[in-house]
Structures are given as C-alpha cells and as structure tokens.
Coordinates of C-alpha atoms in Angstrom, one line a residue:
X924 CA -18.5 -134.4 158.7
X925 CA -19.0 -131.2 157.3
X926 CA -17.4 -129.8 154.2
X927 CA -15.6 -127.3 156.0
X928 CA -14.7 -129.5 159.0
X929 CA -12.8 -131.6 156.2
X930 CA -11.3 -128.6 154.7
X931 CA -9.8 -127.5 158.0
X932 CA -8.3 -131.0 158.9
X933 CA -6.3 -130.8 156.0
X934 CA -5.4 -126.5 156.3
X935 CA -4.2 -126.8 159.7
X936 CA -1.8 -129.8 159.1
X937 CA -0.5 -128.0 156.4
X938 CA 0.4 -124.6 158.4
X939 CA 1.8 -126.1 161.2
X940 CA 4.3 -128.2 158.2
X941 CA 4.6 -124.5 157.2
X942 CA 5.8 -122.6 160.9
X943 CA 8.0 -125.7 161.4
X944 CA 9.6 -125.4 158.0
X945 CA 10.2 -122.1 158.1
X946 CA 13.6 -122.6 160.5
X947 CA 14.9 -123.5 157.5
X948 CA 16.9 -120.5 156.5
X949 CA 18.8 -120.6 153.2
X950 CA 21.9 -118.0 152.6
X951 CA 25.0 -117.3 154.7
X952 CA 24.4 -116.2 158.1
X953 CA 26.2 -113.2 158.8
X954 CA 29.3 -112.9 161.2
X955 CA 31.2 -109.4 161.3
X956 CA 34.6 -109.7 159.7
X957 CA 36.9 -107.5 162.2
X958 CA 40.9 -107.8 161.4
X959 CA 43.4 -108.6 163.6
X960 CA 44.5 -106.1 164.1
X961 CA 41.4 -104.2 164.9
X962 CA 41.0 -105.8 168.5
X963 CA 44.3 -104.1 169.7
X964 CA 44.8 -101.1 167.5
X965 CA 47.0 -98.2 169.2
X966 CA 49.4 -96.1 168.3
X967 CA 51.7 -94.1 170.2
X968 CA 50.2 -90.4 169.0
X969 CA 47.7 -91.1 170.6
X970 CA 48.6 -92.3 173.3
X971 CA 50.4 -89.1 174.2
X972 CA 47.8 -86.9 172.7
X973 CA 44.8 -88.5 175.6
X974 CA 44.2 -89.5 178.8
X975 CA 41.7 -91.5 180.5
X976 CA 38.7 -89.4 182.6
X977 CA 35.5 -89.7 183.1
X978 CA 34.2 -86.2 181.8
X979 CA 33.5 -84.9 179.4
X980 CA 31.9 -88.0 177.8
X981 CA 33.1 -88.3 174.4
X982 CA 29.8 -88.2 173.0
X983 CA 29.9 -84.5 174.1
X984 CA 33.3 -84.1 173.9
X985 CA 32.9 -80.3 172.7
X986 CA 32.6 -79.7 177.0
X987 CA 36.3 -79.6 177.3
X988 CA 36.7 -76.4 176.0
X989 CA 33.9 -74.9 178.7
X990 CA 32.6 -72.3 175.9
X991 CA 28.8 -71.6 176.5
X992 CA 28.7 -69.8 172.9
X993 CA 30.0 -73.1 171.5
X994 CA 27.6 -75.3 173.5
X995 CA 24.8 -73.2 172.4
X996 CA 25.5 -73.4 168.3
X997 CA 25.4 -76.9 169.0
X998 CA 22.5 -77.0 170.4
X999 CA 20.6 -74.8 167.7
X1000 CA 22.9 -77.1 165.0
X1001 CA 21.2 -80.2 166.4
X1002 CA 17.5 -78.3 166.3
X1003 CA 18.2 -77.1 162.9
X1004 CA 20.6 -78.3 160.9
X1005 CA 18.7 -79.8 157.4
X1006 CA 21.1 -82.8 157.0
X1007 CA 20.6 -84.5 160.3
X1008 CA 17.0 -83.7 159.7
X1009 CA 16.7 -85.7 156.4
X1010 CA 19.1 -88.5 158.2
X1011 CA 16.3 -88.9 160.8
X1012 CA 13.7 -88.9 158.4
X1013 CA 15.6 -91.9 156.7
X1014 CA 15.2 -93.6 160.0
X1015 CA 12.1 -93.4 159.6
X1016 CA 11.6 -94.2 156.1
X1017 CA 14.0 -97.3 156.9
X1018 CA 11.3 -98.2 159.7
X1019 CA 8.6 -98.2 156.8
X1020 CA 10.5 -100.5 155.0
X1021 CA 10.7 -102.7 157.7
X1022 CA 6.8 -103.1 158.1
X1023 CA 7.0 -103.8 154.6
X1024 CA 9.0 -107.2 155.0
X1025 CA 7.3 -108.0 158.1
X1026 CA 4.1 -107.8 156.3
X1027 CA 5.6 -110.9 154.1
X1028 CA 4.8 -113.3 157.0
X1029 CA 1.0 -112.6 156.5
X1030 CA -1.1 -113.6 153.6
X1031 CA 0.1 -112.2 150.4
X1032 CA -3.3 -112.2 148.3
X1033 CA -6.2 -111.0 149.8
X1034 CA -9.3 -110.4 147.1
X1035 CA -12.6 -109.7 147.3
X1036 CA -15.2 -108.7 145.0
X1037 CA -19.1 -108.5 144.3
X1038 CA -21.2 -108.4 141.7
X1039 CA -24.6 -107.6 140.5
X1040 CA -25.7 -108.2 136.9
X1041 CA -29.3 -108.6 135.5
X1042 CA -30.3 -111.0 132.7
X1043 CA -33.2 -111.0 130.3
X1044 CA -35.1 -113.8 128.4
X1045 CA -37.7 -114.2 126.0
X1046 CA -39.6 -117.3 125.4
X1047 CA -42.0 -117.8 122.4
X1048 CA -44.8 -120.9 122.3
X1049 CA -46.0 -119.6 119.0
X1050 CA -49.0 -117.8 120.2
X1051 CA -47.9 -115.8 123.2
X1052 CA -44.5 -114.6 123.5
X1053 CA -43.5 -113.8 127.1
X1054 CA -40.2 -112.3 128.3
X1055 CA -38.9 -111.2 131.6
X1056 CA -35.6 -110.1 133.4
X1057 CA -33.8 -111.6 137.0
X1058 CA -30.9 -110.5 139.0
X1059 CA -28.0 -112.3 140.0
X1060 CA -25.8 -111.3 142.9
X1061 CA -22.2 -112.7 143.7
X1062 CA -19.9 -112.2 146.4
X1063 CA -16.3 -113.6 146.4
X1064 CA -13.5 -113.0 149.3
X1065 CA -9.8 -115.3 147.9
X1066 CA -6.7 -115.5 150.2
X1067 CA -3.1 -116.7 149.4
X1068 CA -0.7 -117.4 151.3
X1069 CA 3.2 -118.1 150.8
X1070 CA 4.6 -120.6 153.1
X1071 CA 8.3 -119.4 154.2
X1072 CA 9.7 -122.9 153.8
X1073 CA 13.2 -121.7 152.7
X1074 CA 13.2 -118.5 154.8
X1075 CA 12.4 -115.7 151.7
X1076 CA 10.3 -113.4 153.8
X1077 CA 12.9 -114.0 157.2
X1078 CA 15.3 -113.4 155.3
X1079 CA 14.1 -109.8 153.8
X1080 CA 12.7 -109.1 157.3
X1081 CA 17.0 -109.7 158.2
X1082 CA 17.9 -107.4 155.5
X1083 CA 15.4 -104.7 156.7
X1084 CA 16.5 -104.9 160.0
X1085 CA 20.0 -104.3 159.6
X1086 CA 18.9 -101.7 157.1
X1087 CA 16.7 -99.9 159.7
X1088 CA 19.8 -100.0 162.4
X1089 CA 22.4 -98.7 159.8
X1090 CA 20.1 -95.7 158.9
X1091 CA 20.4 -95.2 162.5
X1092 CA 24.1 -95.1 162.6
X1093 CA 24.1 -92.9 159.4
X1094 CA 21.6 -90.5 161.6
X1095 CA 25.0 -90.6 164.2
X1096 CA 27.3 -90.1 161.8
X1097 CA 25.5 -87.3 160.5
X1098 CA 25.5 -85.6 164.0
X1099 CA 29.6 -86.6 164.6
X1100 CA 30.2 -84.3 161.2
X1101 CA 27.8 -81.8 162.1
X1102 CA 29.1 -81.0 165.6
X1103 CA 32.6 -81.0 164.2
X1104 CA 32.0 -78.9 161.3
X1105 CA 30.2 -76.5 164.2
X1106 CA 33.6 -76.3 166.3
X1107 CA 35.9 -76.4 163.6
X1108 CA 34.0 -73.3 161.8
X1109 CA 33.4 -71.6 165.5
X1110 CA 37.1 -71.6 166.2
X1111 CA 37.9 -70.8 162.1
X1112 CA 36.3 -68.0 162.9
X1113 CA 37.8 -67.0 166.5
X1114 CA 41.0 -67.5 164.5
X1115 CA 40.1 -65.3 162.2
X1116 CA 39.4 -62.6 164.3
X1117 CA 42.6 -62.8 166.7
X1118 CA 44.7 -62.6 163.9
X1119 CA 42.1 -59.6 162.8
X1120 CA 42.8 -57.9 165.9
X1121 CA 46.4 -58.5 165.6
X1122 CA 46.7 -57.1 161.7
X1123 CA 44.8 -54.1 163.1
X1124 CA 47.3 -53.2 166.2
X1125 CA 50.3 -53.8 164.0
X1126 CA 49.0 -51.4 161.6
X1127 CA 48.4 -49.3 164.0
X1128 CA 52.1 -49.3 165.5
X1129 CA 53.6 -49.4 162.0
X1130 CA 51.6 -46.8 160.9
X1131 CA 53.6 -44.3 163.6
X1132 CA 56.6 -45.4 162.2
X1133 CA 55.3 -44.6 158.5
X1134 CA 54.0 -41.1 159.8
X1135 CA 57.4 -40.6 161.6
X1136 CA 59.4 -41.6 158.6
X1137 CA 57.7 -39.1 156.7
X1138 CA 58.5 -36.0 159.0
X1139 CA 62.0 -37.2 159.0
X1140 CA 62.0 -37.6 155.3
X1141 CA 60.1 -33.7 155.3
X1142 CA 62.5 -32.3 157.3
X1143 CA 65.4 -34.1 155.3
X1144 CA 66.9 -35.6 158.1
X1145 CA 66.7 -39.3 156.5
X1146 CA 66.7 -40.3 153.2
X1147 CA 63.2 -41.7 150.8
X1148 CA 64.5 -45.4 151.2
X1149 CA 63.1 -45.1 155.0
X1150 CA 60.1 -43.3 154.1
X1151 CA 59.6 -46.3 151.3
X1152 CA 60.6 -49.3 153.6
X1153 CA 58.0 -48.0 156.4
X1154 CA 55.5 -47.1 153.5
X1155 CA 55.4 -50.6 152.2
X1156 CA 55.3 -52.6 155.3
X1157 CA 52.7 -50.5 156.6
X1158 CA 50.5 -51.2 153.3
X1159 CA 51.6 -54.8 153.2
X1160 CA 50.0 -55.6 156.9
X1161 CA 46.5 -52.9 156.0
X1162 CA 46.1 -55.3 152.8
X1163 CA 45.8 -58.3 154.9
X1164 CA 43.1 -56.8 157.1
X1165 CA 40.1 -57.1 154.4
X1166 CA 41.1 -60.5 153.9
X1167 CA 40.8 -61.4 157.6
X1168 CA 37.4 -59.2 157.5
X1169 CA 36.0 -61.8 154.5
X1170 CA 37.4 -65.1 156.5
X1171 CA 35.5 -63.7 159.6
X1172 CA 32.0 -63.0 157.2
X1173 CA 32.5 -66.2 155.1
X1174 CA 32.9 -68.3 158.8
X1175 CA 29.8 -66.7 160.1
X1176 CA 28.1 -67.8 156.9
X1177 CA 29.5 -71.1 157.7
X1178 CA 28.0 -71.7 161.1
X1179 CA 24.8 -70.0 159.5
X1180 CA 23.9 -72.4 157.5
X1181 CA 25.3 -75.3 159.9
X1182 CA 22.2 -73.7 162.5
X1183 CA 19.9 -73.9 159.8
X1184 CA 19.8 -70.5 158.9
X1185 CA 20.1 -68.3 155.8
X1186 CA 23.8 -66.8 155.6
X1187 CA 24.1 -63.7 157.8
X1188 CA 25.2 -62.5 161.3
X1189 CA 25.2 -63.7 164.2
X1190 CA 24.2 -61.5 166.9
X1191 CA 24.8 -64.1 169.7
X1192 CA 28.4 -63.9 169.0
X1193 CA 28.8 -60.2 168.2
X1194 CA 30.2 -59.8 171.8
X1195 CA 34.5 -60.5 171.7
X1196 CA 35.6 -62.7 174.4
X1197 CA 38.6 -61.9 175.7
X1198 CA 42.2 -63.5 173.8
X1199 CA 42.6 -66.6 176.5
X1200 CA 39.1 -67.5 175.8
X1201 CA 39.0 -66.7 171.7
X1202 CA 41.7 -70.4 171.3
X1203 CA 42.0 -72.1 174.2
X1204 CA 45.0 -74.3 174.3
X1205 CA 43.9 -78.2 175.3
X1206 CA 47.1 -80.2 176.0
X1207 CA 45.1 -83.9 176.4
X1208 CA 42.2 -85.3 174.7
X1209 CA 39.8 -87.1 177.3
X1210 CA 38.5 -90.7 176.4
X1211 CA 36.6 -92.9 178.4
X1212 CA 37.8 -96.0 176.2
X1213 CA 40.7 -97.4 174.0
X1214 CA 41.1 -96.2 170.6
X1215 CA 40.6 -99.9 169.2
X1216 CA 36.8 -100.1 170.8
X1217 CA 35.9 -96.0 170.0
X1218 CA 37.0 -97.1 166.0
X1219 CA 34.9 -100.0 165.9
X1220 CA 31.9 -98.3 167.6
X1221 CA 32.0 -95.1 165.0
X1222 CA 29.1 -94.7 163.3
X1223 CA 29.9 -94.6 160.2
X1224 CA 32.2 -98.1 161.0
X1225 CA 28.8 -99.5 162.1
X1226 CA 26.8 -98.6 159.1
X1227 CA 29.2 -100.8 156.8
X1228 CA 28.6 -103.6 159.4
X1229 CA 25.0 -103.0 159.1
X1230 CA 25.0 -102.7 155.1
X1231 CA 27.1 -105.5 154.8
X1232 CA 24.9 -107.6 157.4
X1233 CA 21.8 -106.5 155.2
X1234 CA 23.2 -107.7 152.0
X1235 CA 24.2 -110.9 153.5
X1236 CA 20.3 -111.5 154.2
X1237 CA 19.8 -110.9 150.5
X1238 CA 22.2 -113.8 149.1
X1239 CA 19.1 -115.7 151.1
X1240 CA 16.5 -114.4 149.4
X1241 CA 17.7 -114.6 146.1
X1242 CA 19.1 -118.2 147.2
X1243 CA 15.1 -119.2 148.0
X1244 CA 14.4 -118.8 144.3
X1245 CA 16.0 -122.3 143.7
X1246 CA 13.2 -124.0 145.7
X1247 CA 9.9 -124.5 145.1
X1248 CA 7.2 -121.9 146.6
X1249 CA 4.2 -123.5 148.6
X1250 CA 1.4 -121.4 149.0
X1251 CA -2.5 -122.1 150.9
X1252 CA -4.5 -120.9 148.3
X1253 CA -8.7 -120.5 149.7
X1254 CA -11.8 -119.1 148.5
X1255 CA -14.8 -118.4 149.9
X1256 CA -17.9 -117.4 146.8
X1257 CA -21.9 -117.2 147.4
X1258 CA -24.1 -116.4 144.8
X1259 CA -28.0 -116.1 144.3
X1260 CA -30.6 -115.2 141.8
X1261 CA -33.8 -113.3 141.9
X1262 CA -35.1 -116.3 139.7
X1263 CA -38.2 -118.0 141.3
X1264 CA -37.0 -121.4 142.2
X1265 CA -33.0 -120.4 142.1
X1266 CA -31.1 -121.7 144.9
X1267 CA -28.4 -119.7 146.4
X1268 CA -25.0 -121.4 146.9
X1269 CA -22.1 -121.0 149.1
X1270 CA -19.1 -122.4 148.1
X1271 CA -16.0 -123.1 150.4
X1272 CA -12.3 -123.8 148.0
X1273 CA -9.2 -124.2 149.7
X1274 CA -5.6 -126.5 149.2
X1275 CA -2.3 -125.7 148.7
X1276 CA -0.3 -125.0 145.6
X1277 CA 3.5 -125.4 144.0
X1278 CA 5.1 -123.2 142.1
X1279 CA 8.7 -124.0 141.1
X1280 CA 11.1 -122.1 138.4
X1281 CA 12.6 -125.2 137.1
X1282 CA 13.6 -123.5 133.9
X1283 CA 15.5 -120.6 135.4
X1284 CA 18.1 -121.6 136.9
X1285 CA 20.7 -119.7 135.0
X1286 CA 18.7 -116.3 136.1
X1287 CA 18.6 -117.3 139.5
X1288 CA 22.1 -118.4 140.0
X1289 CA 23.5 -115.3 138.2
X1290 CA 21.4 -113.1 140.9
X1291 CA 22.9 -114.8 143.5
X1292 CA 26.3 -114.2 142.2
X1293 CA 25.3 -110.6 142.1
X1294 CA 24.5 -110.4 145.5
X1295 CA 27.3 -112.3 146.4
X1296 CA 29.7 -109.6 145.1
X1297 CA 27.7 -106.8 146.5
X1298 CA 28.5 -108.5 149.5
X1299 CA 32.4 -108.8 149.0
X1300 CA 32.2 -105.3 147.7
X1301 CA 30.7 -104.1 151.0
X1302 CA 33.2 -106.2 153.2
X1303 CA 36.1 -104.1 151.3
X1304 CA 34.3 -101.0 152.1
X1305 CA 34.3 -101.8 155.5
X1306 CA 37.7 -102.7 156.0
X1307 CA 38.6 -99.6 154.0
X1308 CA 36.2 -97.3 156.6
X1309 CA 37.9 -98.9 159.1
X1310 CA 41.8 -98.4 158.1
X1311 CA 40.7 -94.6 157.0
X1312 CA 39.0 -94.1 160.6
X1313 CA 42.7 -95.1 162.3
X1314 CA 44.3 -93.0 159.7
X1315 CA 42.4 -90.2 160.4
X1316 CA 43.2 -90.4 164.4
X1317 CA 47.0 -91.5 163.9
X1318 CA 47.2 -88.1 161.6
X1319 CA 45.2 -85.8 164.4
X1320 CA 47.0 -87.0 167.1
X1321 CA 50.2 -86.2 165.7
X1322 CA 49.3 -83.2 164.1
X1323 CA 48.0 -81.6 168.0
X1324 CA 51.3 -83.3 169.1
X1325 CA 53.5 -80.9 166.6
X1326 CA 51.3 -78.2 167.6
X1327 CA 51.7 -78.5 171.1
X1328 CA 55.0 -78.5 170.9
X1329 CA 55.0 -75.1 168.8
X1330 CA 52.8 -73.8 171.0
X1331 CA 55.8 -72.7 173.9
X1332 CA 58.1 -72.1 171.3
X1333 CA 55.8 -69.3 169.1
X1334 CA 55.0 -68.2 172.6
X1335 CA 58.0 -67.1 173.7
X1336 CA 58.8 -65.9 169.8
X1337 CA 56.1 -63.6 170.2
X1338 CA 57.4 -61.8 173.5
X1339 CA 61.0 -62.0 172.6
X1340 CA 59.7 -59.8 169.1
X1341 CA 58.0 -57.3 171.1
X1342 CA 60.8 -57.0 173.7
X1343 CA 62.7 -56.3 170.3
X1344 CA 60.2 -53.7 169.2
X1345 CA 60.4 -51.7 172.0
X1346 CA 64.5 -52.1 172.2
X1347 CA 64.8 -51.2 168.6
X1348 CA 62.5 -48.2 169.1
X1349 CA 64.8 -47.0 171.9
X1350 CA 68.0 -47.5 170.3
X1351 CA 66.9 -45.6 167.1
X1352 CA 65.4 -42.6 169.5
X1353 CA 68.9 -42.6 171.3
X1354 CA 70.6 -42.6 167.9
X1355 CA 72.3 -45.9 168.0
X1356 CA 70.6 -47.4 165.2
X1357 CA 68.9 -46.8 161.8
X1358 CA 65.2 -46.8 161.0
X1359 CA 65.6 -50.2 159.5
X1360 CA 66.0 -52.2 162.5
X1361 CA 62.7 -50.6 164.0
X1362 CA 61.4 -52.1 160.8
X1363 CA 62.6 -55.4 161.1
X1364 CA 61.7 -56.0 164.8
X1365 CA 58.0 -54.8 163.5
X1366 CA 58.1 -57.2 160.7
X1367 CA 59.0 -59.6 162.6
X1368 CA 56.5 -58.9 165.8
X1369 CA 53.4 -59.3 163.1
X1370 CA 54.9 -62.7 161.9
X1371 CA 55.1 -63.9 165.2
X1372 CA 51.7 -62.7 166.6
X1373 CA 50.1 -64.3 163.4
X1374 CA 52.2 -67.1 163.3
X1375 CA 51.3 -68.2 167.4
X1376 CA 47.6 -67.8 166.5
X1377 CA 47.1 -69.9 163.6
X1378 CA 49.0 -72.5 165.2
X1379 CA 46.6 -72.3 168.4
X1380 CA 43.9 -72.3 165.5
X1381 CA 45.5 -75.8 164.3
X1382 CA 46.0 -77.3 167.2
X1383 CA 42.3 -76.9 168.3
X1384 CA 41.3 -78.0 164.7
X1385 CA 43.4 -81.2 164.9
X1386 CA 41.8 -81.9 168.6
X1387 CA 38.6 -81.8 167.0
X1388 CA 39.5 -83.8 164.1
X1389 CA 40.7 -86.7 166.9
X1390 CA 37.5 -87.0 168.5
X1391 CA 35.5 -87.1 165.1
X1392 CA 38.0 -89.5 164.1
X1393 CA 37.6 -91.8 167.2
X1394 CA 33.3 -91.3 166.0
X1395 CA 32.7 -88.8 169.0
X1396 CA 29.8 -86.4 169.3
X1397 CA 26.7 -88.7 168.2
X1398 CA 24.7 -87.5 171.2
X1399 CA 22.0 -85.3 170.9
X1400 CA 19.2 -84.6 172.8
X1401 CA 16.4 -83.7 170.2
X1402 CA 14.2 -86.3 168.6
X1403 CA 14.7 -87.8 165.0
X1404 CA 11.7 -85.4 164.1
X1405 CA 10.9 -82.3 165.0
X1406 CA 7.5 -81.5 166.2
X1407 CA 6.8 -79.0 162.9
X1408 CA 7.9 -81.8 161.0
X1409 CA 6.1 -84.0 162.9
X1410 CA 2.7 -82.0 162.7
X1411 CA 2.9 -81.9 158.7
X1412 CA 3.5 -85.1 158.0
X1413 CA 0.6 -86.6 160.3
X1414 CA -1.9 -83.7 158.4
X1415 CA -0.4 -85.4 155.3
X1416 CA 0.2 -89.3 156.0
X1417 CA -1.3 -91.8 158.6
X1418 CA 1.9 -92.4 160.3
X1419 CA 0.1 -94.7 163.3
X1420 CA 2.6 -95.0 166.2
X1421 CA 5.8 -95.2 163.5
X1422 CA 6.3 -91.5 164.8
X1423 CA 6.6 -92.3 168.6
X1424 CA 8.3 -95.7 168.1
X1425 CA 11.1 -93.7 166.3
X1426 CA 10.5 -90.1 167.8
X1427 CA 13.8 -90.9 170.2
X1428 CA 16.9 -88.9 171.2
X1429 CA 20.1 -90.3 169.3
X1430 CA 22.3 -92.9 171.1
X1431 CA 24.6 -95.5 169.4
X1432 CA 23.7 -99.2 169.0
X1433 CA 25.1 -101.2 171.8
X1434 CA 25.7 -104.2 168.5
X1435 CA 25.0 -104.2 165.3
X1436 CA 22.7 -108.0 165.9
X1437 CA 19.9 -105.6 167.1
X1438 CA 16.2 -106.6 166.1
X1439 CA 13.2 -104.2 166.1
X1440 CA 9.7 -105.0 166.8

C-alpha cells in the first residue's frame, strides 16, 4: 500500500467522525418569547377606529385617501430617499457577513509557498581549489481544517442569519417611517395652507371693517375705540399670515429632503386642490388583520426577534471555547536541487491535531456570561418594542376617535359663525347694534375656520400614526439598490451575484426562522 493510500484511510475516517459530530450544537436554541398577552391584544379604540376590508392593503395603506400627488411623493420618497438607501445597503453588507460565517465550514488555512535559493561551495585538496554554485527549488501547498465538533462555525452561520433577516426588517422599518413622515409632512403642509387661505379671506373681510371704522371715525360718527378694536384684530389675523407662509416653506423643505432632494419647491404641487380634497376626513381605518398579529409582524418588532435570535447563537459560540478544537492539519512539499546526483523528493504530511484552552476557563466563562446578558438585554428590548408599538396604536386610535367626534361639532361652529357674521353685519347696517358685535362674530368666524382645519389636520395625522403603529407601509416596489448605485459599486468591488440575490423589492418575512442560501 502506498503512502498516500495509507494517509487517506486514516483522513477519511476522521471527516466523516467530523460531519457526524458536528449535530452536536452547544448553546441555547432560540424560541421567540411572546407574552400572553401578545396573542389576543385589542383594545376597544381600535376597534372603533377600523374595519375589516380587503383594500387598500395595509402595506399601502396611503390608497385610502385616493391622492395621486400623495402616491407620487411616495413613489419618488421610495427612489430617493438616502435612509432607506443606506438600510438596503446594510442588507447587503449583512449578506457579506453571512458568506463570511459560511466560509467557516471550509478549510481555515490554506498556504502555499515556493522557493528558489542558490548555494555556493568551495573545496580545497591543497593543490587545486575548486568551487561551484547549485540551485535548490521548493514548493510547499499546507491546509487546516477545524472540525465543527461543538457547532462554533453553525452556530456563527445562526447568528449571521438572523442578522442578515433583521437587516431586512430594519430595511422595512425604514420604509414604514419614511412613508409616514411623507403623509404626515404632505398633509402638514395642506394644513398649512387651508388655514393660509383662511388667514388671508379673514383679513380680507376684517380689513372692510377696519376701512369702514375709519370713515366712521373721519366723519365722527363713532368714537376711536371702534377704529382701535377693528385696527387691532385686523393686524392680529395679517400677523399670523407670514407664519402660515414659513410652515408652508419649512413643509415643502420637509418633503424635499424626504424625496431626496436639496430643500426647495416643489413644482408638482404648486397647483391648489380644491378644500374637500386639501384634508380629507377618513372616518375608519382599513385592516386586513387583528391588531395582535399586525403588532407582532411590525418590522421593527421583528428585528428585536431577529437580534435577539442572533445573540442567542452567540452564547454557542462562545460556549464552544470550553471544548477542545480538532483540526486535519496536511501538507504537501517537493523539493529538488540542480546538484548532479540530488534526488528530488515529494513529501505527503497529514493527521489531525488538538487544541484545548484548559487554562482559561475563567475568560471563557466570563464571555459567556456576557453574551448571556446581551441576550436578556435584548429580550427586554423586545418586550419594550412590543408594549411601545400597542401604546402607540391605543393612543392613535383614540386620538382620531376625539377628532372625529370634533369634526361635526367645529363643522357646524364654523357655519353657525359665519351665519353670525353676516347677521351682525346686518344688524349694525340697520342700526340695531354697535360695531363691536360685527367684531366679535369676525373674531369668532377666524377661530372657528382655523380651529375646524387643524383638527381635520389631526385627525389625518393620528390616522397615519395608527397604521405606522400597527407597522404598515413596508411595501415598496424598487430594489434594495438602485441601478446608479448598483453600477458604482460593481466598477469598484467584485460583488459576484450578491447584487442579484439581494437586488429584490421589499416584502416582510413570513417568520423570523428564515435561512438563506
């Protein structure tokens, strides 16, 4: 039997001990830790505040107000917008480090090396000296290989795995605030330019009075205290129109930015829709599920699952330190000489080899520990996520319920003041009344204009707030990377087919157990 037949009788013995032994995992395995109370959660907000429907699908909820200039931010947000840009790209880093622990289940040292040297010699008989020179060539190729007896490397791949799905949810958490932020600052800014409009027409109307009060005042048929009165309120509701002019500029350089912009107009919504469609009044949001299943699958709720699952896999590896580390060391060397009559050899090494850190125990049971309490620390996290998440949608829900409720009230407050502006106005013309009651019925009509609008403005803010609370709007239909991107970082990096495996639309993880390939 040959040399190397003998060698791989006792290799192959050896791996297969190896792949069998490596089922043994050390480390907790990880179970999600729900509450009770989790499984059933409701409350009675919201139960008023929805309704079950098919459409719009939550994941698009922004449908149900059936604004095209709306659905179009969003769709420029989605293209543009630098955060959910740098949340794909951590996808995609998190993919990276997933090769990198998968690469743990191949040989760990791979070594090769050549060399070339030439000697000299110089021999003397006494009479004659003589000298000459050979070469002497090596070549040299060493492979070691770490054994995953106590499941190390399955362990890390774990880790990375969860890690890689997290960065996934974070990607769709990233798009729920993003697509929030985009309403909430769209309507912000339709607010802010009905209650524009409605400074300037109440200006308007009080500035008649004022001009009035001072031909009255000129002609001495009242006294200055009316001229005053309708001086200041008049001044009072101008001074509030450059402050609705900056919330309108300061909204549009909201959404700017949001779209991936610099700060500055935007020309698409230059054109004013009309009053009905500026804040559209939404009496139900629509799920397609129960609040206690939409809290759990919220992305942000799945990447502390997903953290916590990944630094369960750690407590493994650091656990695998306790336990000696079998490795298949080989070698494969030739080397020749120029020398006449020098034989060139071949040489074939292989066997395995121990390791074990008897000696520091102490280090490697304080590691543990530590990843043992980044573990606990995580599993609070995650329980506070989750109680914040409900929070958030108990607080929405009844907030749009209050609103709602406002809503017909400030309605009718509105047209009951300018039914009193226009009787005031004819009592005082008839002479039944002083100038002061035109004032108050004026005063009042611009509180209760502005006061019926920024409560439509709040009640669409607080509808949005329920479906990001209940982790709507993830969906979106361009990849993790852009194709500029894309094109830069293959001139740059040999990305191989990382950039198509991840190069997807968004949509959430059906469990957080997921593996990749």
């Amino acid at each position: 039997m040959s040399p190397a037949a003998a060698h791989a009788r006792l290799y192959w013995p050896l791996l297969a001990t190896g792949c069998l032994s490596a089922c043994i995992r050390v480390g907790p395995d990880f179970h999600p830790q729900h509450e009770s109370w989790t499984e059933h959660w409701s409350s009675t907000s919201i139960e008023q505040a929805t309704q079950q429907a098919a459409q719009p699908d939550i994941r698009q909820w922004w449908r149900i107000f059936a604004d095209q200039n709306l659905e179009s931010l969003i769709a420029q947000a989605d293209a543009n917008n630098g955060d959910v840009k740098i949340a794909g790209l951590r996808v995609l880093e998190a993919r990276a480090q997933l090769g990198i622990a998968v690469a743990g289940r191949y040989p760990q040292l791979q070594q090769a090396n050549a060399d070339v040297l030439y000697s000299t010699r110089k021999r003397s008989d006494g009479v004659n000296p003589h000298s000459g020179g050979y070469w002497q060539y090596g070549l040299g190729f060493s492979v070691g290989w770490e054994l995953d007896f106590w499941g190390r490397f399955s362990r890390a791949i774990e880790s990375a795995n969860a890690s890689f799905f997290a960065a996934q949810a974070n990607r769709d958490d990233a798009l729920v605030l993003l697509h929030a932020q985009v309403a909430d600052t769209y309507f912000t800014l339709r607010t802010a330019e009905a209650r524009l409009r409605i400074a300037r027409e109440n200006a308007q109307l009080q500035k008649r009075s004022y001009e009035i009060a001072l031909k009255l005042f000129k002609s001495g048929e009242t006294d200055e205290l009316d001229l005053q009165q309708a001086k200041t309120q008049y001044l009072g509701t101008l001074s509030s129109i450059p402050d609705f002019e900056s919330q309108t500029v300061l909204a549009r350089h909201a959404l700017s930015v949001l779209l991936g912009r610099p700060p500055g107009p935007l020309p698409e919504l230059n054109v004013q829709p009309d009053k009905a469609e500026v804040l559209p009044l939404v009496d139900r949001a629509v799920l397609q599920d129960v609040p206690a299943d939409l809290l759990l699958r919220r992305p942000d709720v799945r990447a502390a699952e997903l953290q916590m699952a990944a630094q369960s896999a750690l407590i493994g590896v650091a656990k695998a330190d306790f336990y000696p580390s079998v490795s298949l060391l080989g070698s494969l060397v030739w080397s020749a000489s120029s020398l006449n009559g020098s034989p060139s050899t071949l040489a074939l090494i292989g066997g395995p080899s121990v390791t074990w850190n008897l000696f520091d125990h102490g280090k490697i049971s304080n590691n543990v520990r530590v990843q043992d309490a980044r573990l606990q620390e995580l599993t609070i996290a995650y329980q506070n996520t989750v109680r914040e998440a409900a929070r958030e949608a108990d607080d929405a829900a009844t907030t749009i319920l209050a609103a709602w409720q406002r809503d017909t009230i400030l309605n009718d407050a509105q047209r009951a003041a300018q039914r009193s502006v226009k009787l005031a106005n004819t009592i005082y013309r008839e002479g039944y009344s002083d100038f002061q009651r035109v004032l108050d019925a004026q005063r009042a009509l611009f509180a209760q204009q502005d006061a019926y609008i920024v409560n439509r403005g709040n009640a669409v803010g607080s509808l949005i707030a329920l479906y990001k609370a209940l982790g709507g709007g993830w969906y979106s239909e361009q990849p993790l990377i852009d194709s500029a991107t894309r094109q830069q970082m293959q001139q740059r990096t040999d990305w191989g087919d990382l950039l198509n495996e991840t190069n997807t639309p968004s949509a959430t993880a059906s469990s957080s157990g997921g593996s990749s390939r």
